[in-house]
Tab-separated table of C-alpha atoms and ligand atoms in Angstrom:
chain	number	residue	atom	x	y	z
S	1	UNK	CA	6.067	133.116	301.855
S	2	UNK	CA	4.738	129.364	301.518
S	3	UNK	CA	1.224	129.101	300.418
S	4	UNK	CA	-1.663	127.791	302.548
S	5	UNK	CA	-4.349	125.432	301.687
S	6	UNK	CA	-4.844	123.467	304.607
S	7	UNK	CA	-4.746	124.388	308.004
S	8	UNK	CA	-4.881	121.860	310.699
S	9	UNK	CA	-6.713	122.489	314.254
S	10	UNK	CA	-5.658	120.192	317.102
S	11	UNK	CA	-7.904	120.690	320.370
S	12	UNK	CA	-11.557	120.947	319.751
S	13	UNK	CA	-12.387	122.704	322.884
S	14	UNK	CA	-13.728	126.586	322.596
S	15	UNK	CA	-10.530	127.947	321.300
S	16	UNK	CA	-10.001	125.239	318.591
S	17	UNK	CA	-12.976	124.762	317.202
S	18	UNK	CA	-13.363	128.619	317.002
S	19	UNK	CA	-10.045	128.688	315.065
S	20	UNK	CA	-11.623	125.788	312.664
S	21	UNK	CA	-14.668	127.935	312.495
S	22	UNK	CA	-12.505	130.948	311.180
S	23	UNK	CA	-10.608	128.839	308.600
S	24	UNK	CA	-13.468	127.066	307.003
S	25	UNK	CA	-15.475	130.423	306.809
S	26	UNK	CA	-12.971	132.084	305.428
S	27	UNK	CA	-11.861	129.272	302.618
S	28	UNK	CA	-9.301	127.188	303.709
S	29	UNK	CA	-9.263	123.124	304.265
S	30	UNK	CA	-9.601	122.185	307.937
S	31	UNK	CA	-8.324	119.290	309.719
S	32	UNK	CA	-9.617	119.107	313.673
S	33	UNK	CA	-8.279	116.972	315.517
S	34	UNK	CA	-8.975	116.130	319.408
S	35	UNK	CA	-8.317	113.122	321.567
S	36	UNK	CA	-11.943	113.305	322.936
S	37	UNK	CA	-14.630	112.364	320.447
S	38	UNK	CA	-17.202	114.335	322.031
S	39	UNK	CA	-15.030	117.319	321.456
S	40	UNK	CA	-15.094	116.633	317.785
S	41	UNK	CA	-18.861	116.401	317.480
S	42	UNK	CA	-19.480	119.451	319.783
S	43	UNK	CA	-17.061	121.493	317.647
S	44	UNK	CA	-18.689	120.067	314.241
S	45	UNK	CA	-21.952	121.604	315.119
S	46	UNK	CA	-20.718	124.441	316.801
S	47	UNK	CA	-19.171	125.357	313.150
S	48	UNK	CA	-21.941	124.484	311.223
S	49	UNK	CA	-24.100	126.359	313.086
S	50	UNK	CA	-22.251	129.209	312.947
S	51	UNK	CA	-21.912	129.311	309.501
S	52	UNK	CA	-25.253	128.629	309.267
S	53	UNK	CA	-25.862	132.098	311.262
S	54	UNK	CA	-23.223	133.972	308.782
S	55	UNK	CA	-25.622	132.486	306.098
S	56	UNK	CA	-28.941	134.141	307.950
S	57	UNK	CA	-27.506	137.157	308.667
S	58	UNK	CA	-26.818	137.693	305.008
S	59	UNK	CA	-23.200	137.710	305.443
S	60	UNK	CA	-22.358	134.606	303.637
S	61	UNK	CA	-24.629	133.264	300.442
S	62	UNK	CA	-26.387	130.258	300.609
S	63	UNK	CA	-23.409	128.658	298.421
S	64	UNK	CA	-20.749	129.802	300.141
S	65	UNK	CA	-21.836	128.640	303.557
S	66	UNK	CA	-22.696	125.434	302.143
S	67	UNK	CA	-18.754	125.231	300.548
S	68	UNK	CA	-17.705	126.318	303.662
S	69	UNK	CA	-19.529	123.629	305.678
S	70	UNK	CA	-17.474	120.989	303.585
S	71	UNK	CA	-14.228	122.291	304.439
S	72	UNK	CA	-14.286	121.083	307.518
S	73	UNK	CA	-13.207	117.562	308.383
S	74	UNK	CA	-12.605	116.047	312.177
S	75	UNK	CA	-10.850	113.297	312.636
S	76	UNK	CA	-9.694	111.144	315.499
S	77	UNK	CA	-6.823	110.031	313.862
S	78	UNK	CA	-3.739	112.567	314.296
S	79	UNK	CA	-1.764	111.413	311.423
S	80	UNK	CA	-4.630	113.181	309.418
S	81	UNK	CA	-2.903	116.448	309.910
S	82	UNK	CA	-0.180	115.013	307.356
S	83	UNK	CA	-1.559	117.405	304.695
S	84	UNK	CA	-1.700	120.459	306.563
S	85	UNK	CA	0.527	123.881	305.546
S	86	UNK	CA	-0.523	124.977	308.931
S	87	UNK	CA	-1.011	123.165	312.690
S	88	UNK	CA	-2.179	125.256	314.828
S	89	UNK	CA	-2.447	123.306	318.357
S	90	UNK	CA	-5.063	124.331	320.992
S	91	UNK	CA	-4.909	121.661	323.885
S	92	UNK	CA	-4.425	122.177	327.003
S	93	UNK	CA	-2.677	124.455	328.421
S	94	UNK	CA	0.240	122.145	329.757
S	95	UNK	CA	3.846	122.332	329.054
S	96	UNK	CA	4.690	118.814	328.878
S	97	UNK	CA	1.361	118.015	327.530
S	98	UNK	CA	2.230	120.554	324.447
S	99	UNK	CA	5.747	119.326	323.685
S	100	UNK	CA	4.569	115.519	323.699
S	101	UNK	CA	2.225	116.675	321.295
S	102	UNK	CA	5.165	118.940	319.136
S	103	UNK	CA	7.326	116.146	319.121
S	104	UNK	CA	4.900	113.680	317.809
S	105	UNK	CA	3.416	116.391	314.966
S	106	UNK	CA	7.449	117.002	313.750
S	107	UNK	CA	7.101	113.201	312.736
S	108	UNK	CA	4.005	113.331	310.979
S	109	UNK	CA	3.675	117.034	309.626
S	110	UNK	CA	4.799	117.549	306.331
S	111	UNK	CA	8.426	118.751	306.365
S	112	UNK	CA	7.102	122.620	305.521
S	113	UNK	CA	4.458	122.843	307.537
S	114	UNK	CA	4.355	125.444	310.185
S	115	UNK	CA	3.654	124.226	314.017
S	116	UNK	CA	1.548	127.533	315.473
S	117	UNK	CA	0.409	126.963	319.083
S	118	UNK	CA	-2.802	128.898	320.296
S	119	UNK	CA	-0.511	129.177	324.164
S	120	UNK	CA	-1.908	131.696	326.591
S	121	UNK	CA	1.408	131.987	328.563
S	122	UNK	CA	3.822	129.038	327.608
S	123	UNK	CA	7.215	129.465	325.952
S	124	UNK	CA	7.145	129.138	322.347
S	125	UNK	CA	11.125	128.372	322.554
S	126	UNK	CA	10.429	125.816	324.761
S	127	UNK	CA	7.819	124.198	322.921
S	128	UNK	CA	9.686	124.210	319.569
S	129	UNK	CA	12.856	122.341	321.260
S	130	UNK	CA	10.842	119.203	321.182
S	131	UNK	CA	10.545	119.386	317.553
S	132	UNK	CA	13.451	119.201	314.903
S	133	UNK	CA	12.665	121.963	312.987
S	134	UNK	CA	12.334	125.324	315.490
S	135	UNK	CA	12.773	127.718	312.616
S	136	UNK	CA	9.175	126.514	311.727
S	137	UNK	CA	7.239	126.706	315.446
S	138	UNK	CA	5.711	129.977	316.548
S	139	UNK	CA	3.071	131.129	318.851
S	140	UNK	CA	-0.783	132.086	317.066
S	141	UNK	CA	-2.455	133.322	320.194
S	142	UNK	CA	-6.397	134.228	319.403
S	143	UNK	CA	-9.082	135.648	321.941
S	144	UNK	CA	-11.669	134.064	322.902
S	145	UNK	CA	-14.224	134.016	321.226
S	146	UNK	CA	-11.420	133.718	318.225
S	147	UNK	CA	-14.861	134.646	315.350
S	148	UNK	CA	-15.289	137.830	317.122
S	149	UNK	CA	-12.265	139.143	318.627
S	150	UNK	CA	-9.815	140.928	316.746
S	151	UNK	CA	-6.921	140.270	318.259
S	152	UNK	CA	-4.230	137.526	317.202
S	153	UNK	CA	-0.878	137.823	318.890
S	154	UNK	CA	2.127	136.258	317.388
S	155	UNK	CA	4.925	134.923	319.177
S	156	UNK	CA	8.467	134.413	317.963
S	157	UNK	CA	10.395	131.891	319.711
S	158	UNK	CA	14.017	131.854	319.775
S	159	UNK	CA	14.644	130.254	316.657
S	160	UNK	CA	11.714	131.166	314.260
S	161	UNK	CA	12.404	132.352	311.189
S	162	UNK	CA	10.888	135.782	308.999
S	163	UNK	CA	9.431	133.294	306.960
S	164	UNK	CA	7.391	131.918	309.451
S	165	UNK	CA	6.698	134.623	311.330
S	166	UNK	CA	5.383	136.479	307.662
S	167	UNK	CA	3.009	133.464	306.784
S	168	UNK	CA	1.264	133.285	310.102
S	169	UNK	CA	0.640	137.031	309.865
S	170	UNK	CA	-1.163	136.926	306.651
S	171	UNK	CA	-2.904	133.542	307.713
S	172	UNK	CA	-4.159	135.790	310.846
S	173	UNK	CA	-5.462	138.473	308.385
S	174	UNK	CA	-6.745	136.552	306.273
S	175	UNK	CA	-9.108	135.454	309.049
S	176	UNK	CA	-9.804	139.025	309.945
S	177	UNK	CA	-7.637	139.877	312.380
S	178	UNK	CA	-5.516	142.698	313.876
S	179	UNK	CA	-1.939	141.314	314.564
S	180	UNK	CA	0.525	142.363	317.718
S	181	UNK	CA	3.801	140.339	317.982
S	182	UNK	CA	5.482	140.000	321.055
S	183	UNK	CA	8.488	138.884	322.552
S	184	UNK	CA	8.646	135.246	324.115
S	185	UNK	CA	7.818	135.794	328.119
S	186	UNK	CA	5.649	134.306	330.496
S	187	UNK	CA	1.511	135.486	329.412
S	188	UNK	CA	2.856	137.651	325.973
S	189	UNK	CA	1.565	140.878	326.362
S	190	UNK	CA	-2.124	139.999	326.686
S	191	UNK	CA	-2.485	137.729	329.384
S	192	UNK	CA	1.261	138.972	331.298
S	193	UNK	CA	-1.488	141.670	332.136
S	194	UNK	CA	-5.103	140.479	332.142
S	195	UNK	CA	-4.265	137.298	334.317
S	196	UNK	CA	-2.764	139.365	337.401
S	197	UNK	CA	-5.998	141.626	337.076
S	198	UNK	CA	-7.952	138.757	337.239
S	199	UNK	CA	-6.193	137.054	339.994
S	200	UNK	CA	-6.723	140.437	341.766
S	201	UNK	CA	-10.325	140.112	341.140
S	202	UNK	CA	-10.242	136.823	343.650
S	203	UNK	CA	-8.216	138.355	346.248
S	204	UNK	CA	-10.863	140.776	346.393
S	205	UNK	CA	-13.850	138.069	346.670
S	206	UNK	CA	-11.301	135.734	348.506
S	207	UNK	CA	-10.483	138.635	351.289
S	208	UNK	CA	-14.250	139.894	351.975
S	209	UNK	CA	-13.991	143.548	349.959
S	210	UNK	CA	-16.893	143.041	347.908
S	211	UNK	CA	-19.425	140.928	346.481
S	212	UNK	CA	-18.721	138.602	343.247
S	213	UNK	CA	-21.302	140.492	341.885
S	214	UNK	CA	-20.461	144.127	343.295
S	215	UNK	CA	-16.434	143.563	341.842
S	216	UNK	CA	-17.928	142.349	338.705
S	217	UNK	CA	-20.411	145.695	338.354
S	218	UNK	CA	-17.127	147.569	339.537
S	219	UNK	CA	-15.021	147.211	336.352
S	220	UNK	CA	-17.719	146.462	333.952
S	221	UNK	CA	-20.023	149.777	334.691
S	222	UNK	CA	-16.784	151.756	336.139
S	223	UNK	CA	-14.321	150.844	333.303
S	224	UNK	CA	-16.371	149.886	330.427
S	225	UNK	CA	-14.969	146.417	330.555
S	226	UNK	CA	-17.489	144.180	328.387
S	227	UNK	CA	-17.156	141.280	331.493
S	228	UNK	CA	-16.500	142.204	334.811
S	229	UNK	CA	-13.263	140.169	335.512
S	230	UNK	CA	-14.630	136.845	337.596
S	231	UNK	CA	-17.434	136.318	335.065
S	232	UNK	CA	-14.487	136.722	332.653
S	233	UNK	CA	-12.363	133.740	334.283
S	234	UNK	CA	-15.461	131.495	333.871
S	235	UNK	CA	-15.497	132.579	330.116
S	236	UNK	CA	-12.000	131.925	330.277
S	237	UNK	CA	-11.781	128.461	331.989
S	238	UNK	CA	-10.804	128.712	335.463
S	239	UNK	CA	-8.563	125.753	334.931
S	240	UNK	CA	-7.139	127.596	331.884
S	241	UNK	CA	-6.744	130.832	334.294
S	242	UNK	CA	-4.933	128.769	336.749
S	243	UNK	CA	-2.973	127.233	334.841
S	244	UNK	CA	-1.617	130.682	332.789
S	245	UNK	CA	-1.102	132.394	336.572
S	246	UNK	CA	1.550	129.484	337.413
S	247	UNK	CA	3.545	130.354	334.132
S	248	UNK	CA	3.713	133.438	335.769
S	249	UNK	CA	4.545	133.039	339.054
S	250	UNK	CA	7.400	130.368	338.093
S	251	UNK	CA	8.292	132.550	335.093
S	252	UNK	CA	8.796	135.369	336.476
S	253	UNK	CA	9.669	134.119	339.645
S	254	UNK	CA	8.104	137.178	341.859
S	255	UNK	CA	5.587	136.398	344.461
S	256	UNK	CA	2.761	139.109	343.632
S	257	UNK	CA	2.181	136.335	340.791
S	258	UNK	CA	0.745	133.677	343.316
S	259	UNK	CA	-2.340	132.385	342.413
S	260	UNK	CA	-5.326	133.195	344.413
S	261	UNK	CA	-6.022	130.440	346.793
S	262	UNK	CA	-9.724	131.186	345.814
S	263	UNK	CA	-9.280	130.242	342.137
S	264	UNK	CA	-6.784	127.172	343.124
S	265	UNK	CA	-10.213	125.811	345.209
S	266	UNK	CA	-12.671	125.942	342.354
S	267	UNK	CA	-10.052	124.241	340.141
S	268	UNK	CA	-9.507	121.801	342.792
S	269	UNK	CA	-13.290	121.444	342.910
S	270	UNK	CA	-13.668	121.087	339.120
S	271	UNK	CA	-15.492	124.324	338.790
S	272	UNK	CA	-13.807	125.369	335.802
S	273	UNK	CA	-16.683	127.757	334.368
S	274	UNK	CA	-18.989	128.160	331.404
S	275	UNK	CA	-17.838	124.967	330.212
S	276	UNK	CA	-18.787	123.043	333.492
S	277	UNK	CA	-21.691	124.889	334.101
S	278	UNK	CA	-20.229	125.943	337.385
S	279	UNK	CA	-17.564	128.144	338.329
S	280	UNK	CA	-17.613	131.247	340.427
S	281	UNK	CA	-21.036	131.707	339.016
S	282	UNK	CA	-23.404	128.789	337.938
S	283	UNK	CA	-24.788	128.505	334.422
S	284	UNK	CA	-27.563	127.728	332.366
S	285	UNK	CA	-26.809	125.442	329.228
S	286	UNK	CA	-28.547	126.395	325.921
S	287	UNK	CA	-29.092	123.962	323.273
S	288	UNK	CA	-27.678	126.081	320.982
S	289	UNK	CA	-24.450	125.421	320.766
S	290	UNK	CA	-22.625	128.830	318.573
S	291	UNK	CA	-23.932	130.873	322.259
S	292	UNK	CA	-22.436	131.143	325.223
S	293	UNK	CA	-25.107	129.558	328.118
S	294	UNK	CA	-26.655	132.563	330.140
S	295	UNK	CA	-25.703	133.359	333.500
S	296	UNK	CA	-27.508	132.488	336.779
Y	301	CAA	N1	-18.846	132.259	319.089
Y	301	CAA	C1	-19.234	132.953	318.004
Y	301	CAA	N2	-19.866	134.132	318.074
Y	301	CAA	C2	-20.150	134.601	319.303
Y	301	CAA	C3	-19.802	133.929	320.481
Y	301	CAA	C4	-19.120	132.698	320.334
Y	301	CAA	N3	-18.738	131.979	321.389
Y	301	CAA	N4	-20.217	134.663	321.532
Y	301	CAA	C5	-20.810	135.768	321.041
Y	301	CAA	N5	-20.766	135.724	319.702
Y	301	CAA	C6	-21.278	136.743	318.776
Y	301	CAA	C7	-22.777	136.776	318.794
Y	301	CAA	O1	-23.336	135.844	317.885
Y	301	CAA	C8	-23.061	138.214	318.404
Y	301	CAA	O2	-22.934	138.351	316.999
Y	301	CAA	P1	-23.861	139.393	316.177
Y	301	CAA	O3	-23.548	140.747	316.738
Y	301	CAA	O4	-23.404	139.222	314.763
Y	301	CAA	O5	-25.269	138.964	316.429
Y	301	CAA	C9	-21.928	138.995	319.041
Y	301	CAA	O6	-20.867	138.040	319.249
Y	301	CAA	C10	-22.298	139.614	320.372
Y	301	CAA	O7	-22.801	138.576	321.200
Y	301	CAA	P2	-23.914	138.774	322.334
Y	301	CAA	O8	-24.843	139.868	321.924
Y	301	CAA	O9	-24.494	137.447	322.661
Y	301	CAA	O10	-23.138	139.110	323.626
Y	301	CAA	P3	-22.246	140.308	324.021
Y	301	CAA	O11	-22.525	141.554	323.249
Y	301	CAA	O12	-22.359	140.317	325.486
Y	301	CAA	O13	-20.787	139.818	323.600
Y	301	CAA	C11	-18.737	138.789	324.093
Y	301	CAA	C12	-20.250	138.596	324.031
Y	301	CAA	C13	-18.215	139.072	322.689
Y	301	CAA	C14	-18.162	137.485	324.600
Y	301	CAA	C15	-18.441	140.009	325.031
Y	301	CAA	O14	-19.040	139.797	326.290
Y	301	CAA	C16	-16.964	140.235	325.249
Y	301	CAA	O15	-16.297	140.857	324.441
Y	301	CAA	N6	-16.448	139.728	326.384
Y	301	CAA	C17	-15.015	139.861	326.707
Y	301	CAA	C18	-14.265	138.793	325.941
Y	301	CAA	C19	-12.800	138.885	326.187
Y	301	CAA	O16	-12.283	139.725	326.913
Y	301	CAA	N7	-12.086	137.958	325.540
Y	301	CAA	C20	-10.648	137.830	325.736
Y	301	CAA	C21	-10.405	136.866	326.847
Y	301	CAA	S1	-8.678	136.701	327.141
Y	301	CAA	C22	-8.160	135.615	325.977
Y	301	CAA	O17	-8.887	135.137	325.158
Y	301	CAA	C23	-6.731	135.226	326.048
Y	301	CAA	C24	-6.397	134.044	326.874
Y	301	CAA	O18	-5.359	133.424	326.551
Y	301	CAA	C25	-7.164	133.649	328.054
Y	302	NAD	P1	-10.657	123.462	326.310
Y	302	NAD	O1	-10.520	122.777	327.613
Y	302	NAD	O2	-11.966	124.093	325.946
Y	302	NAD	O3	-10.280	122.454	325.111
Y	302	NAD	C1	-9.096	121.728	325.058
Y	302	NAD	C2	-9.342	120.533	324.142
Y	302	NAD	O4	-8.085	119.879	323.907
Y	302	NAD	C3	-10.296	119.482	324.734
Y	302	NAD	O5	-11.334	119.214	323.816
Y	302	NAD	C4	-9.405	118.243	324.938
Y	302	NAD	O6	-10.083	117.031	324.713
Y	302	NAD	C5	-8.316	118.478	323.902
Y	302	NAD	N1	-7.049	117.813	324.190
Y	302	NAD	C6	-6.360	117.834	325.363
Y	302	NAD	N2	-5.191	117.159	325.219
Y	302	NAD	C7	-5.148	116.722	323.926
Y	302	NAD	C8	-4.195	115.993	323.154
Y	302	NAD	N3	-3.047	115.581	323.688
Y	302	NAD	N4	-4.485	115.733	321.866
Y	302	NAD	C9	-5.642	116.147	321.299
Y	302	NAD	N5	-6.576	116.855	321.981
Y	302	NAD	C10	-6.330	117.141	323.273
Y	302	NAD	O7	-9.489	124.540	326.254
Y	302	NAD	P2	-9.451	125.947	325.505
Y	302	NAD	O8	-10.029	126.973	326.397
Y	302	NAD	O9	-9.965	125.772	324.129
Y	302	NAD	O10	-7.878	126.211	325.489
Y	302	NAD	C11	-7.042	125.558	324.562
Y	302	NAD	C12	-5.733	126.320	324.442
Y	302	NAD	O11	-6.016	127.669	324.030
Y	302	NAD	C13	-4.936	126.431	325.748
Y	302	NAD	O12	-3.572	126.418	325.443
Y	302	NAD	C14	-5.373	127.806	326.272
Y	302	NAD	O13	-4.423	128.379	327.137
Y	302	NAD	C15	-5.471	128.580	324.977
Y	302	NAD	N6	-6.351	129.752	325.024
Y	302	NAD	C16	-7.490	129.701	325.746
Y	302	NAD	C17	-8.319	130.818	325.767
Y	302	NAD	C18	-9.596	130.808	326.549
Y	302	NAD	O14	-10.175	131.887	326.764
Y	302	NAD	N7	-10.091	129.665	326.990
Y	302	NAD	C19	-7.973	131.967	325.050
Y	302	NAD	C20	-6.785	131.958	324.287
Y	302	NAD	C21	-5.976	130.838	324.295
C-alpha cells in the first residue's frame, strides 16, 4: 500500500474545500487547486476557520491547529499538484469537463499518484480512459458536509487495481470515515437512490400536492430525515442535483429518471441554492463562512 503525504484537492467549491479541510486537520499536506480565485480564498478561510473552531471546542490544541493551518496551500497553478500521492478532483459535475481535467493531471501527476474523483453519479471507468494509467483512477465520493458526515463511498472502475482501491480506504479512515464500495453505475448506491427521492420531492411541489414547506415538514418530522428533501437539493446544489438526475436518466435509460421540469427551471434560472442565495428557498448569507447561511 503506497504511503501518503500529500494529498491534492482540485475544486474549491463546498465539497473540495471540505475534503482539504479533512486532510489538513487530520495531518496530511494539501494542495487546492481551483480555476476560480475566489474559490481559493473562500475555501482558505473556510478551513482556517474551521480549524480554528476544532481549536475552541477543545478538540484540537492550540499547536496542532496552528500545524494544521500550515498544511494547507492553494494555488492557481495546476502543475502544483506534481507532488501529490493523492488527487482527489471535486469540479463540476461534468463528464467532459472531468476527463479534460484527468487527462491533463496523467501528464503532470507523479507517475504513482492515485487520481480519486469526489463524482456524485459519473462513471469512474469512463473517467479513467482519458488517463494512461486506469489501474490508478477510482471514485472517493464524500457527503456533504465531507467534516461531518461519515460516509465515503468508493468506487472501482473497470480497471482499478487492489492497490488502489486499499490506499484510498485507509486515506478515507484516516479522515474519519465509514467506507461502502460500490459497483460502477449511474449515482453509486447513495445518490442511484437519494436523487430519484428528491426529484420526487419536485413533482410533488411541481404538480400542486403540497406546499414546499408542507413536503419538506413531511419527511423531516414523518421520517426523521435531518432536511426535508427540497431544502436538501439547495444544500446540495440544484445545478449539482440536475446534473446527477441526467446520469441517471441517460444511464439507465428508463424514463421514471426524467428530471423534474421544476428543478430544470431553477437551474435554468440560476437558482442553484445555498450557494446562490436562492433556490427553491431564499437564503440569508452569514459572514461566517465554516456555517451554512440560515434559511428564509
Ligand atoms: N462544515 C463544517 N461543519 C459543519 C457544517 C459545514 N458546512 N455544517 C454544519 N457543521 C457542523 C456544525 O459546526 C456543528 O458542529 P458541532 O456539533 O461540533 O457544533 C454540527 O455540524 C451540527 O450543525 P448545526 O447545529 O448547525 O446544524 P444541524 O444540526 O442542523 O446539522 C447538517 C447540519 C449536518 C447539515 C444536518 O442538517 C444534516 O445532516 N443534513 C443532511 C445532510 C445530508 O444528507 N448530506 C448528504 C447529502 S447527499 C451527498 O452529499 C451526496 C451527493 O453526491 C449529492
Ligand atoms: P461547487 O460548485 O461548490 O464547486 C465546484 C468548484 O470547481 C468551483 O469552485 C469551480 O470554480 C471549480 N472548477 C470547475 N471547473 C474547474 C476546473 N476545470 N479546474 C479547476 N476548478 C474547477 O461544487 P460542489 O458541490 O463542491 O461539487 C463538486 C463535485 O463534488 C461534483 O462532482 C459534485 O457532484 C460532487 N459532490 C457534490 C456534493 C454536494 O452535496 N454538493 C456531494 C458529494 C459530491
Amino acid at each position: 500500500m503506497a504511503e501518503i503525504k500529500t494529498v491534492g484537492v482540485i475544486g474549491a467549491g463546498q465539497m473540495g474545500a471540505g475534503i482539504a479541510f479533512l486532510a489538513a486537520a487530520n495531518g496530511f499536506q494539501v494542495r487546492l487547486h481551483d480555476s476560480a480565485p475566489e474559490a481559493l480564498a473562500t475555501a482558505q478561510s473556510y478551513v482556517s476557520n474551521s480549524i480554528n473552531a476544532l481549536v475552541s471546542k477543545g478538540n484540537l490544541s492550540q499547536a496542532a491547529g496552528s500545524d494544521a493551518c500550515l498544511l494547507l496551500q492553494c494555488t492557481a497553478n495546476l502543475k502544483d499538484l506534481c507532488t501529490a500521492d493523492v488527487i482527489i478532483e471535486a469540479i463540476v459535475e461534468s463528464e467532459d469537463v472531468k476527463k479534460k481535467l484527468f487527462s491533463q493531471l496523467d501528464k503532470i501527476a507523479k507517475v504513482s499518484a492515485i487520481l480519486a474523483s469526489n463524482t456524485s453519479s459519473i462513471s469512474i471507468t469512463r473517467l479513467a480512459s482519458a488517463t494512461n494509467r486506469p489501474q490508478q483512477v477510482i471514485g472517493m465520493h464524500f457527503m456533504n458536509p465531507p467534516p461531518v458526515m461519515k460516509l465515503v463511498e468508493i468506487i472501482r472502475g473497470a480497471e482499478t487495481s487492489d492497490d488502489t482501491f486499499s490506499t484510498t480506504k485507509a486515506l478515507a479512515e484516516r479522515f474519519g470515515k465509514t467506507v461502502i464500495s460500490s459497483q460502477d453505475y449511474p449515482g453509486f448506491i447513495v445518490n442511484r437512490i437519494l436523487m430519484p427521492m428528491i426529484n420526487e420531492a419536485f413533482y410533488a411541489l411541481y404538480t400542486g400536492v403540497a406546499t414546499r414547506e408542507d413536503i419538506d415538514a413531511g419527511m423531516r418530522l414523518g421520517t426523521r430525515h435531518p432536511m426535508g428533501p427540497l431544502e436538501l437539493a439547495d444544500f446540495i446544489g440544484l445545478d449539482v442535483c440536475l446534473s446527477i438526475m441526467r446520469v441517471l436518466h441517460t444511464g439507465l435509460g428508463d424514463s421514471r429518471y426524467a428530471p423534474c421540469p421544476l428543478l430544470v427551471q431553477h437551474v435554468d434560472a440560476g437558482r442553484l441554492g445555498r450557494k446562490r442565495g436562492i433556490g427553491v428557498y431564499k437564503y440569508i448569507k452569514e459572514a461566517e463562512k465554516t456555517r451554512p447561511s440560515a434559511k428564509l
